[in-house]
Short mmCIF file of C-alpha atoms in Angstrom, two decimals:
data_model
loop_
_atom_site.label_atom_id
_atom_site.label_comp_id
_atom_site.label_asym_id
_atom_site.label_seq_id
_atom_site.Cartn_x
_atom_site.Cartn_y
_atom_site.Cartn_z
CA UNK A 1340 4.69 237.60 108.50
CA UNK A 1341 1.46 237.91 106.97
CA UNK A 1342 -0.41 240.73 108.35
CA UNK A 1343 -4.11 239.94 109.54
CA UNK A 1344 -6.51 242.13 111.31
CA UNK A 1345 -6.99 240.66 114.99
CA UNK A 1346 -8.18 242.09 118.34
CA UNK A 1347 -6.11 243.30 120.72
CA UNK A 1348 -4.54 240.92 123.19
CA UNK A 1349 -7.14 242.27 126.23
CA UNK A 1350 -9.75 242.05 123.74
CA UNK A 1351 -9.03 238.16 122.97
CA UNK A 1352 -8.57 237.56 126.81
CA UNK A 1353 -12.46 239.11 127.53
CA UNK A 1354 -13.91 237.00 124.67
CA UNK A 1355 -12.19 234.04 126.09
CA UNK A 1356 -13.21 234.87 129.72
CA UNK A 1357 -16.78 235.65 128.30
CA UNK A 1358 -17.73 232.89 126.31
CA UNK A 1359 -16.77 230.51 129.46
CA UNK A 1360 -13.90 229.12 127.20
CA UNK A 1361 -12.26 227.79 130.00
CA UNK A 1362 -14.90 225.55 131.49
CA UNK A 1363 -15.37 224.21 127.81
CA UNK A 1364 -12.24 223.28 127.55
CA UNK A 1365 -12.11 221.39 129.87
CA UNK A 1366 -15.29 219.88 129.69
CA UNK A 1367 -13.93 218.73 126.10
CA UNK A 1368 -16.75 220.86 124.31
CA UNK A 1369 -16.41 219.87 120.34
CA UNK A 1370 -18.11 222.71 119.43
CA UNK A 1371 -15.17 225.42 120.26
CA UNK A 1372 -13.34 224.35 117.42
CA UNK A 1373 -14.25 223.50 113.64
CA UNK A 1374 -13.09 219.72 113.64
CA UNK A 1375 -11.38 217.93 116.51
CA UNK A 1376 -8.85 215.34 114.79
CA UNK A 1377 -8.18 213.69 117.75
CA UNK A 1378 -9.68 214.70 121.30
CA UNK A 1379 -8.31 212.17 123.08
CA UNK A 1380 -5.99 214.60 125.09
CA UNK A 1381 -9.14 216.44 126.82
CA UNK A 1382 -9.53 213.34 129.02
CA UNK A 1383 -5.83 212.02 128.68
CA UNK A 1384 -5.19 212.79 132.57
CA UNK A 1385 -8.08 210.44 133.47
CA UNK A 1386 -7.87 208.11 131.44
CA UNK A 1387 -4.01 206.95 132.22
CA UNK A 1388 -4.86 207.11 135.95
CA UNK A 1389 -5.01 203.05 135.79
CA UNK A 1390 -1.84 202.99 134.03
CA UNK A 1391 -0.56 204.39 137.09
CA UNK A 1392 0.27 200.62 138.86
CA UNK A 1393 0.97 199.07 135.54
CA UNK A 1394 3.70 201.32 134.66
CA UNK A 1395 4.95 201.52 138.64
CA UNK A 1396 5.35 197.69 138.63
CA UNK A 1397 6.96 197.50 135.00
CA UNK A 1398 9.57 199.67 136.74
CA UNK A 1399 9.87 197.34 139.44
CA UNK A 1400 10.21 194.29 137.24
CA UNK A 1401 13.02 195.87 135.13
CA UNK A 1402 14.73 197.64 137.55
CA UNK A 1403 15.22 193.70 139.50
CA UNK A 1404 16.30 192.77 136.27
CA UNK A 1405 18.61 195.34 136.03
CA UNK A 1406 16.99 197.35 133.27
CA UNK A 1407 17.64 200.73 134.46
CA UNK A 1408 18.32 202.23 131.19
CA UNK A 1409 15.72 203.02 128.68
CA UNK A 1410 16.09 203.87 124.99
CA UNK A 1411 12.87 205.51 123.57
CA UNK A 1412 12.39 205.03 119.94
CA UNK A 1413 9.68 207.15 118.93
CA UNK A 1414 7.42 209.27 116.36
CA UNK A 1415 5.93 212.53 116.74
CA UNK A 1416 7.06 214.11 119.73
CA UNK A 1417 6.38 212.01 121.99
CA UNK A 1418 10.16 211.54 122.63
CA UNK A 1419 10.13 215.33 123.42
CA UNK A 1420 7.39 215.09 125.96
CA UNK A 1421 9.21 212.23 127.74
CA UNK A 1422 11.97 214.10 127.83
CA UNK A 1423 10.45 217.10 129.29
CA UNK A 1424 9.04 214.83 132.41
CA UNK A 1425 12.00 213.50 132.94
CA UNK A 1426 13.87 216.65 133.28
CA UNK A 1427 16.25 215.37 130.22
CA UNK A 1428 17.02 212.41 132.60
CA UNK A 1429 20.40 210.86 131.31
CA UNK A 1430 18.99 207.49 131.90
CA UNK A 1431 16.56 208.01 129.26
CA UNK A 1432 17.64 208.11 125.72
CA UNK A 1433 15.48 209.37 122.80
CA UNK A 1434 15.89 208.33 119.25
CA UNK A 1435 13.50 210.08 117.11
CA UNK A 1436 15.68 209.89 114.30
CA UNK A 1437 17.18 207.54 111.98
CA UNK A 1438 20.74 209.61 111.99
CA UNK A 1439 23.47 206.87 112.24
CA UNK A 1440 26.37 208.31 114.60
CA UNK A 1441 23.41 208.97 117.13
CA UNK A 1442 21.68 205.43 116.75
CA UNK A 1443 25.12 203.99 116.94
CA UNK A 1444 25.95 205.98 120.32
CA UNK A 1445 22.50 204.92 121.59
CA UNK A 1446 23.36 201.23 121.13
CA UNK A 1447 26.75 201.15 122.23
CA UNK A 1448 25.59 202.00 125.99
CA UNK A 1449 25.12 198.57 128.56
CA UNK A 1450 22.25 197.01 126.41
CA UNK A 1451 22.61 194.38 129.25
CA UNK A 1452 21.32 197.27 131.39
CA UNK A 1453 18.87 198.90 128.59
CA UNK A 1454 14.90 198.46 127.99
CA UNK A 1455 13.91 199.46 124.74
CA UNK A 1456 10.43 201.16 124.77
CA UNK A 1457 8.81 201.59 120.92
CA UNK A 1458 6.14 204.36 121.03
CA UNK A 1459 4.18 205.25 118.15
CA UNK A 1460 0.99 207.15 118.66
CA UNK A 1461 -1.60 206.67 115.55
CA UNK A 1462 -1.15 208.67 112.40
CA UNK A 1463 2.63 208.62 112.76
CA UNK A 1464 4.97 206.94 110.34
CA UNK A 1465 6.02 203.67 111.90
CA UNK A 1466 8.55 202.74 108.99
CA UNK A 1467 11.55 204.72 110.79
CA UNK A 1468 10.89 203.12 114.12
CA UNK A 1469 10.08 199.78 112.76
CA UNK A 1470 14.25 200.24 111.62
CA UNK A 1471 15.22 201.34 115.09
CA UNK A 1472 13.55 198.41 116.46
CA UNK A 1473 15.26 196.15 114.30
CA UNK A 1474 18.23 197.95 114.54
CA UNK A 1475 18.01 197.16 118.37
CA UNK A 1476 17.29 193.79 118.27
CA UNK A 1477 20.05 192.76 115.99
CA UNK A 1478 22.33 194.42 118.81
CA UNK A 1479 20.61 192.55 121.53
CA UNK A 1480 21.08 189.14 119.77
CA UNK A 1481 24.51 190.29 119.08
CA UNK A 1482 24.83 190.29 122.87
CA UNK A 1483 23.47 187.22 123.31
CA UNK A 1484 20.57 188.73 125.14
CA UNK A 1485 16.82 188.26 124.23
CA UNK A 1486 15.50 191.04 122.67
CA UNK A 1487 11.58 190.67 123.76
CA UNK A 1488 12.85 190.06 127.54
CA UNK A 1489 14.19 193.60 126.82
CA UNK A 1490 11.26 195.20 124.85
CA UNK A 1491 8.41 197.38 125.79
CA UNK A 1492 5.94 198.42 123.03
CA UNK A 1493 3.45 201.16 123.46
CA UNK A 1494 0.96 201.41 120.73
CA UNK A 1495 -2.84 201.74 119.94
CA UNK A 1496 -5.19 198.78 119.67
CA UNK A 1497 -4.25 197.35 115.99
CA UNK A 1498 -1.50 199.23 115.99
CA UNK A 1499 1.34 198.75 113.13
CA UNK A 1500 3.95 197.84 115.69
CA UNK A 1501 1.92 195.56 117.81
CA UNK A 1502 4.02 192.16 118.18
CA UNK A 1503 2.20 189.38 115.94
CA UNK A 1504 2.70 186.50 118.38
CA UNK A 1505 2.06 187.72 121.93
CA UNK A 1506 3.10 185.59 124.82
CA UNK A 1507 3.32 185.88 128.93
CA UNK A 1508 7.26 185.56 128.26
CA UNK A 1509 7.15 187.82 125.32
CA UNK A 1510 7.10 191.25 124.75
CA UNK A 1511 5.59 193.71 127.14
CA UNK A 1512 2.67 195.62 125.66
CA UNK A 1513 0.87 198.58 127.00
CA UNK A 1514 -2.53 199.93 124.96
CA UNK A 1515 -2.61 203.29 124.45
CA UNK A 1516 -5.16 205.99 122.83
CA UNK A 1517 -5.81 205.53 119.59
CA UNK A 1518 -7.14 209.62 119.63
CA UNK A 1519 -4.25 211.79 120.60
CA UNK A 1520 -0.98 212.14 119.51
CA UNK A 1521 2.25 214.47 119.27
CA UNK A 1522 2.68 216.87 122.09
CA UNK A 1523 -1.36 216.11 122.93
CA UNK A 1524 0.07 212.73 124.03
CA UNK A 1525 2.29 214.19 127.05
CA UNK A 1526 -0.38 212.43 129.40
CA UNK A 1527 -0.88 209.33 127.87
CA UNK A 1528 1.15 205.83 127.92
CA UNK A 1529 3.02 206.93 124.74
CA UNK A 1530 5.10 209.55 127.09
CA UNK A 1531 4.26 208.19 130.62
CA UNK A 1532 5.82 204.63 130.04
CA UNK A 1533 9.34 205.76 129.05
CA UNK A 1534 9.33 208.29 131.64
CA UNK A 1535 8.16 205.81 134.33
CA UNK A 1536 10.70 203.50 133.31
CA UNK A 1537 12.90 206.18 133.74
CA UNK A 1538 12.44 206.93 137.31
CA UNK A 1539 9.48 209.25 137.19
CA UNK A 1540 6.34 209.51 139.74
CA UNK A 1541 3.55 208.72 136.93
CA UNK A 1542 1.04 208.80 139.93
CA UNK A 1543 2.44 212.34 140.89
CA UNK A 1544 2.43 213.55 137.63
CA UNK A 1545 -1.23 212.88 136.62
CA UNK A 1546 -2.20 214.23 140.11
CA UNK A 1547 -0.65 217.46 139.54
CA UNK A 1548 -1.98 217.60 135.88
CA UNK A 1549 -5.53 216.82 137.15
CA UNK A 1550 -5.26 219.61 139.63
CA UNK A 1551 -4.23 222.14 137.61
CA UNK A 1552 -6.82 221.15 134.95
CA UNK A 1553 -9.29 221.22 137.09
CA UNK A 1554 -8.36 224.95 138.54
CA UNK A 1555 -7.83 225.80 134.66
CA UNK A 1556 -11.47 224.94 134.14
CA UNK A 1557 -13.34 226.83 136.73
CA UNK A 1558 -10.59 229.99 136.61
CA UNK A 1559 -8.65 229.79 133.39
CA UNK A 1560 -6.00 231.14 135.17
CA UNK A 1561 -2.64 231.92 133.10
CA UNK A 1562 -4.01 229.62 130.17
CA UNK A 1563 -6.40 232.46 129.02
CA UNK A 1564 -4.07 235.28 129.19
CA UNK A 1565 -1.50 232.85 127.41
CA UNK A 1566 -4.00 231.82 124.71
CA UNK A 1567 -4.85 235.40 124.43
CA UNK A 1568 -1.22 235.99 123.76
CA UNK A 1569 -0.92 233.49 121.11
CA UNK A 1570 -4.06 234.04 118.88
CA UNK A 1571 -2.67 237.83 119.19
CA UNK A 1572 1.15 237.86 118.66
CA UNK A 1573 2.59 236.93 115.34
CA UNK A 1574 5.50 235.72 116.88
CA UNK A 1575 6.81 235.28 120.00
CA UNK A 1576 10.58 234.28 122.23
CA UNK A 1577 10.16 231.46 124.62
CA UNK A 1578 12.76 230.67 126.88
CA UNK A 1579 13.22 228.18 129.59
CA UNK A 1580 17.41 228.23 130.60
CA UNK A 1581 16.69 225.24 133.10
CA UNK A 1582 14.46 222.98 131.30
CA UNK A 1583 15.25 223.45 127.50
CA UNK A 1584 13.14 219.63 126.90
CA UNK A 1585 10.02 221.50 128.36
CA UNK A 1586 10.65 224.91 126.15
CA UNK A 1587 11.03 222.57 123.00
CA UNK A 1588 7.71 220.46 123.55
CA UNK A 1589 5.96 223.87 124.16
CA UNK A 1590 7.22 225.19 121.00
CA UNK A 1591 6.12 222.44 118.79
CA UNK A 1592 2.81 222.17 120.60
CA UNK A 1593 2.44 225.90 119.44
CA UNK A 1594 3.48 225.65 116.20
CA UNK A 1595 1.90 222.46 115.06
CA UNK A 1596 -1.63 222.93 116.87
CA UNK A 1597 -1.97 226.62 115.62
CA UNK A 1598 0.24 227.10 112.53
CA UNK A 1599 -2.12 226.35 109.48
CA UNK A 1600 -4.68 227.79 107.27
CA UNK A 1601 -1.73 230.36 106.23
CA UNK A 1602 -1.95 231.57 110.13
CA UNK A 1603 -0.27 230.50 113.51
CA UNK A 1604 2.01 232.09 115.65
CA UNK A 1605 5.72 231.80 115.54
CA UNK A 1606 7.34 230.39 118.70
CA UNK A 1607 10.72 230.88 119.04
CA UNK A 1608 13.06 229.05 121.46
CA UNK A 1609 15.75 231.26 122.69
CA UNK A 1610 18.78 230.96 124.72
CA UNK A 1611 17.61 233.12 127.88
CA UNK A 1612 17.31 237.25 128.07
CA UNK A 1613 20.55 237.86 125.88
CA UNK A 1614 19.11 236.26 122.63
CA UNK A 1615 18.38 238.93 120.17
CA UNK A 1616 14.72 238.32 120.18
CA UNK A 1617 14.18 238.61 123.65
CA UNK A 1618 13.92 242.16 123.47
CA UNK A 1619 12.03 242.44 120.17
CA UNK A 1620 9.19 240.08 120.13
CA UNK A 1621 6.81 239.15 123.34
CA UNK A 1622 8.86 237.03 125.66
CA UNK A 1623 7.36 234.16 127.36
CA UNK A 1624 9.47 232.27 130.05
CA UNK A 1625 8.88 228.69 131.45
CA UNK A 1626 9.27 229.69 134.75
CA UNK A 1627 10.70 232.65 136.21
CA UNK A 1628 12.95 234.00 133.27
CA UNK A 1629 14.07 237.69 133.59
CA UNK A 1630 12.59 240.09 131.34
CA UNK A 1631 9.53 237.97 130.28
CA UNK A 1632 6.43 239.95 130.16
CA UNK A 1633 4.59 236.47 130.25
CA UNK A 1634 5.44 232.91 132.43
CA UNK A 1635 3.57 229.93 133.54
CA UNK A 1636 4.90 228.36 136.70
CA UNK A 1637 4.78 225.10 138.87
CA UNK A 1638 5.96 221.59 137.91
CA UNK A 1639 6.65 220.30 134.35
CA UNK A 1640 3.49 218.74 134.61
CA UNK A 1641 1.30 221.79 135.50
CA UNK A 1642 3.00 223.70 132.82
CA UNK A 1643 2.16 221.28 130.30
CA UNK A 1644 -1.36 220.95 130.94
CA UNK A 1645 -1.61 225.19 131.20
CA UNK A 1646 -0.13 225.43 127.71
CA UNK A 1647 -1.86 222.51 126.16
CA UNK A 1648 -5.04 224.59 127.71
CA UNK A 1649 -3.98 227.60 126.62
CA UNK A 1650 -3.21 226.38 123.03
CA UNK A 1651 -6.88 225.11 122.63
CA UNK A 1652 -8.07 227.83 123.67
CA UNK A 1653 -6.07 230.15 121.13
CA UNK A 1654 -7.22 227.38 118.41
CA UNK A 1655 -10.88 228.62 119.60
CA UNK A 1656 -10.14 231.86 118.42
CA UNK A 1657 -8.07 231.33 115.40
CA UNK A 1658 -10.79 228.80 114.41
CA UNK A 1659 -8.65 225.73 113.90
CA UNK A 1660 -8.35 222.34 115.16
CA UNK A 1661 -5.31 222.58 117.47
CA UNK A 1662 -4.91 218.66 117.23
CA UNK A 1663 -4.56 218.33 113.39
CA UNK A 1664 -1.57 218.68 111.60
CA UNK A 1665 -2.46 218.65 107.92
CA UNK A 1666 0.72 220.02 106.42
CA UNK A 1667 3.41 218.28 109.07
CA UNK A 1668 3.69 214.91 106.93
CA UNK A 1669 2.31 215.50 103.63
CA UNK A 1670 4.00 213.84 101.19
CA UNK A 1671 5.35 215.90 98.01
CA UNK A 1672 3.92 214.90 94.34
CA UNK A 1673 7.60 214.07 93.23
CA UNK A 1674 11.02 214.46 95.18
CA UNK A 1675 13.86 214.97 92.53
CA UNK A 1676 17.17 214.32 93.59
CA UNK A 1677 19.62 217.07 92.00
CA UNK A 1678 23.19 216.98 92.57
CA UNK A 1679 24.47 220.29 94.70
CA UNK A 1680 24.86 223.55 93.21
CA UNK A 1681 28.72 223.42 94.63
CA UNK A 1682 30.65 221.93 97.23
CA UNK A 1683 33.07 224.27 99.51
CA UNK A 1684 35.45 222.82 101.97
CA UNK A 1685 32.82 219.85 103.56
CA UNK A 1686 29.89 221.18 102.51
CA UNK A 1687 27.64 220.65 99.27
CA UNK A 1688 24.91 223.29 98.41
CA UNK A 1689 21.57 222.26 97.34
CA UNK A 1690 19.09 225.22 96.33
CA UNK A 1691 16.61 226.11 93.64
CA UNK A 1692 16.98 227.93 90.81
CA UNK A 1693 16.77 231.46 92.90
CA UNK A 1694 20.51 230.45 93.56
CA UNK A 1695 22.66 232.41 90.70
CA UNK A 1696 24.65 230.02 88.79
CA UNK A 1697 27.94 232.02 89.73
CA UNK A 1698 27.51 231.21 93.10
CA UNK A 1699 30.86 229.35 94.53
CA UNK A 1700 30.99 229.61 98.34
CA UNK A 1701 28.53 228.66 101.53
CA UNK A 1702 28.98 232.24 102.48
CA UNK A 1703 27.90 233.76 99.41
CA UNK A 1704 24.86 230.93 99.05
CA UNK A 1705 23.35 232.07 102.49
CA UNK A 1706 23.69 236.06 101.21
CA UNK A 1707 21.16 235.35 98.14
CA UNK A 1708 19.25 232.94 100.51
CA UNK A 1709 18.70 235.52 103.35
CA UNK A 1710 18.22 238.14 100.84
CA UNK A 1711 14.80 237.28 100.81
CA UNK A 1712 14.10 238.91 103.93
CA UNK A 1713 14.46 242.10 102.51
CA UNK A 1714 10.94 243.66 101.92
CA UNK A 1715 9.38 244.22 98.23
CA UNK A 1716 8.71 248.04 98.23
CA UNK A 1717 5.81 247.38 95.79
CA UNK A 1718 4.06 244.74 97.51
CA UNK A 1719 5.39 244.72 100.79
CA UNK A 1720 6.52 241.03 100.63
CA UNK A 1721 9.56 239.01 101.74
CA UNK A 1722 10.58 236.56 104.01
CA UNK A 1723 10.52 237.86 108.03
CA UNK A 1724 10.95 234.50 109.60
CA UNK A 1725 14.26 231.79 109.43
CA UNK A 1726 13.73 228.19 110.23
CA UNK A 1727 16.86 226.06 110.50
CA UNK A 1728 15.84 222.21 110.38
CA UNK A 1729 18.80 220.32 111.34
CA UNK A 1730 18.95 216.37 110.33
CA UNK A 1731 22.09 215.91 112.69
CA UNK A 1732 22.91 213.98 115.74
CA UNK A 1733 21.75 216.47 118.35
CA UNK A 1734 24.54 215.28 120.81
CA UNK A 1735 27.45 215.05 118.89
CA UNK A 1736 26.82 217.81 116.62
CA UNK A 1737 25.45 220.04 119.55
CA UNK A 1738 27.17 222.97 118.43
CA UNK A 1739 25.13 223.59 115.16
CA UNK A 1740 22.13 224.90 117.31
CA UNK A 1741 24.84 227.84 118.55
CA UNK A 1742 24.47 229.11 115.24
CA UNK A 1743 20.67 230.15 115.97
CA UNK A 1744 21.40 233.47 117.98
CA UNK A 1745 24.12 234.43 115.61
CA UNK A 1746 22.04 233.92 112.53
CA UNK A 1747 19.23 236.06 114.21
CA UNK A 1748 21.53 239.07 114.97
CA UNK A 1749 23.38 238.99 111.47
CA UNK A 1750 19.84 238.40 109.42
CA UNK A 1751 17.63 240.43 111.86
CA UNK A 1752 15.00 237.60 111.41
CA UNK A 1753 13.65 235.79 114.06
CA UNK A 1754 15.43 232.26 113.91
CA UNK A 1755 13.75 229.14 114.90
CA UNK A 1756 16.58 225.76 115.43
CA UNK A 1757 14.88 222.12 115.29
CA UNK A 1758 16.65 219.14 115.43
CA UNK A 1759 14.93 217.25 112.75
CA UNK A 1760 12.53 215.08 112.06
CA UNK A 1761 11.55 215.41 115.73
CA UNK A 1762 10.90 218.94 114.77
CA UNK A 1763 8.43 218.27 112.03
CA UNK A 1764 5.37 217.46 113.75
CA UNK A 1765 5.68 221.31 115.28
CA UNK A 1766 7.81 223.62 113.39
CA UNK A 1767 7.19 221.77 110.12
CA UNK A 1768 3.76 222.01 110.32
CA UNK A 1769 4.22 226.04 110.95
CA UNK A 1770 6.88 226.16 108.12
CA UNK A 1771 4.25 224.69 105.42
CA UNK A 1772 0.98 225.69 106.71
CA UNK A 1773 1.41 228.94 108.69
CA UNK A 1774 2.48 232.08 107.27
CA UNK A 1775 4.47 231.62 104.02
CA UNK A 1776 7.35 234.39 104.56
CA UNK A 1777 9.25 231.95 105.72
CA UNK A 1778 12.89 230.87 105.13
CA UNK A 1779 14.32 227.10 105.68
CA UNK A 1780 17.57 225.87 105.87
CA UNK A 1781 18.15 221.83 105.65
CA UNK A 1782 21.27 220.96 107.28
CA UNK A 1783 22.09 217.24 106.42
CA UNK A 1784 25.19 215.30 106.71
CA UNK A 1785 27.00 211.89 105.54
CA UNK A 1786 26.98 209.38 108.36
CA UNK A 1787 30.96 209.52 108.26
CA UNK A 1788 32.32 206.45 110.13
CA UNK A 1789 29.35 205.96 112.70
CA UNK A 1790 30.99 202.22 113.99
CA UNK A 1791 27.91 200.32 112.40
CA UNK A 1792 27.57 197.55 109.70
CA UNK A 1793 27.90 199.37 106.68
CA UNK A 1794 24.41 198.01 105.31
CA UNK A 1795 23.04 199.07 108.86
CA UNK A 1796 24.30 202.52 108.33
CA UNK A 1797 22.88 202.99 104.77
CA UNK A 1798 19.45 201.71 105.38
CA UNK A 1799 19.20 204.75 108.53
CA UNK A 1800 20.81 207.18 106.65
CA UNK A 1801 18.48 206.24 103.50
CA UNK A 1802 15.59 207.28 105.83
CA UNK A 1803 17.12 210.17 107.45
CA UNK A 1804 17.88 211.82 103.66
CA UNK A 1805 14.58 210.65 102.18
CA UNK A 1806 12.75 212.49 105.07
CA UNK A 1807 14.87 215.72 104.34
CA UNK A 1808 14.16 215.81 100.72
CA UNK A 1809 10.32 215.06 100.81
CA UNK A 1810 10.32 217.61 102.97
CA UNK A 1811 12.31 220.08 101.14
CA UNK A 1812 10.07 219.16 97.87
CA UNK A 1813 6.78 219.82 100.07
CA UNK A 1814 8.27 223.35 101.31
CA UNK A 1815 8.89 224.15 97.59
CA UNK A 1816 5.70 222.81 96.22
CA UNK A 1817 4.45 225.45 98.59
CA UNK A 1818 6.41 228.22 97.55
CA UNK A 1819 8.54 228.34 100.41
CA UNK A 1820 12.56 228.72 99.52
CA UNK A 1821 14.77 226.03 100.83
CA UNK A 1822 18.52 226.06 101.11
CA UNK A 1823 20.25 222.65 102.26
CA UNK A 1824 23.70 222.56 103.49
CA UNK A 1825 24.79 218.97 103.31
CA UNK A 1826 27.83 218.15 105.47
CA UNK A 1827 30.31 215.33 103.25
CA UNK A 1828 32.47 215.73 106.43
CA UNK A 1829 30.35 216.82 109.77
CA UNK A 1830 33.24 218.55 111.51
CA UNK A 1831 34.79 220.44 108.66
CA UNK A 1832 30.91 221.07 107.21
CA UNK A 1833 30.26 222.69 110.99
CA UNK A 1834 33.27 224.88 110.56
CA UNK A 1835 32.68 226.25 107.22
CA UNK A 1836 29.43 226.97 107.81
CA UNK A 1837 30.09 228.72 111.27
CA UNK A 1838 32.41 231.23 109.07
CA UNK A 1839 29.73 231.62 106.45
CA UNK A 1840 27.61 232.91 109.13
CA UNK A 1841 30.06 235.03 110.33
CA UNK A 1842 30.43 236.62 107.16
CA UNK A 1843 26.94 237.66 106.31
#
């Protein structure tokens, strides 16, 4: 990572304590940061309290109607927050992708027992969620069900997905703030409504978050120590074996909040103490994880509040706006679709001019790709971070995530793995706006046979592939090396990739 002179962790902690930063964060003092694009997170817990009764009544209404399964169509990190709050309860199915097989699986469930929650915070692209909503409504109608009777929309006032014709018997609308988004929206209706409908005690969540925030505002607690670590460490390993969604949420909060202006710590979510990075990077545990040098404890809500406070403190030290994701959704000037450099056993390889024309295997392409990690002896440059963005079905294609640790072992690089596009507001922001010493490997795939109507699968796939192409172009425009491995056959492609990684 790009070297930058920073005080030690102890010096930063002393500065945070001496500057009364904990109390100023609790008060929402905007002078702590150069600007605050979306300040609503500081008062979110208090502002959400009126929702407790509304969500409880709505949950009871849905329970009586037999709607006990929640499908959440979301954007901007709210799906990850809702999953963290529910502890990945299977009653909540999150759709923050338009990958056709994953959408088909979600809509193949018992639709009569399903409530669709549409949640799009301000500043997010509503079109993928609009498409998911329309697909779900078509599925409801095909089962003879009234889509409006099965839909709840969480939106800011005048949001783009607000129903045009509201009526007492129509779609339920829950208004949420217009000044908060992404992981910062964890304690707003965007995440609380789907979590509450899936059985979470929203009142308890807000009570726990409010209590820990009051404590942090008085003494700083673990948050200031964590904030000092985030501001001083170029990278850190993060593990929560018993709460993977919480670890994913925390990583996206850090990456999106601090990865900008060419700086920012790299959060590397690892499998546990046996991961390659656990012994080489500062190790942070969510809960008790053996070998952690720092840990946050308490309920999910308490840890979420602590991490938000810590990232805000680190942003103060780094002089950045923690709520701004200036590069996350930056549109490139143009997206050009070139054909693959070559295809091998279910994998079409797409790369820039850096890939020699003679390359003919995925293993060789990977070798050239990670060869950029070698430090140039003349100027000390070179990649020191590998990011994998998988535009796949995170349920059926879950085996792709297993490659993360093997890539880290064989390349010697801290390696992050994220399911795209849900990871883009966080790790996508860091990849484009943080230190430039990153390699990005995209995994994309044909939909195979997702069990959808051909035109529906094509529409979903077009959005998915368009997002990947746009992000690759934005990364390349910032000088990042991008390798896209497109699976023309998902099973065969994953096997080919696994064999190629073993040959590194």
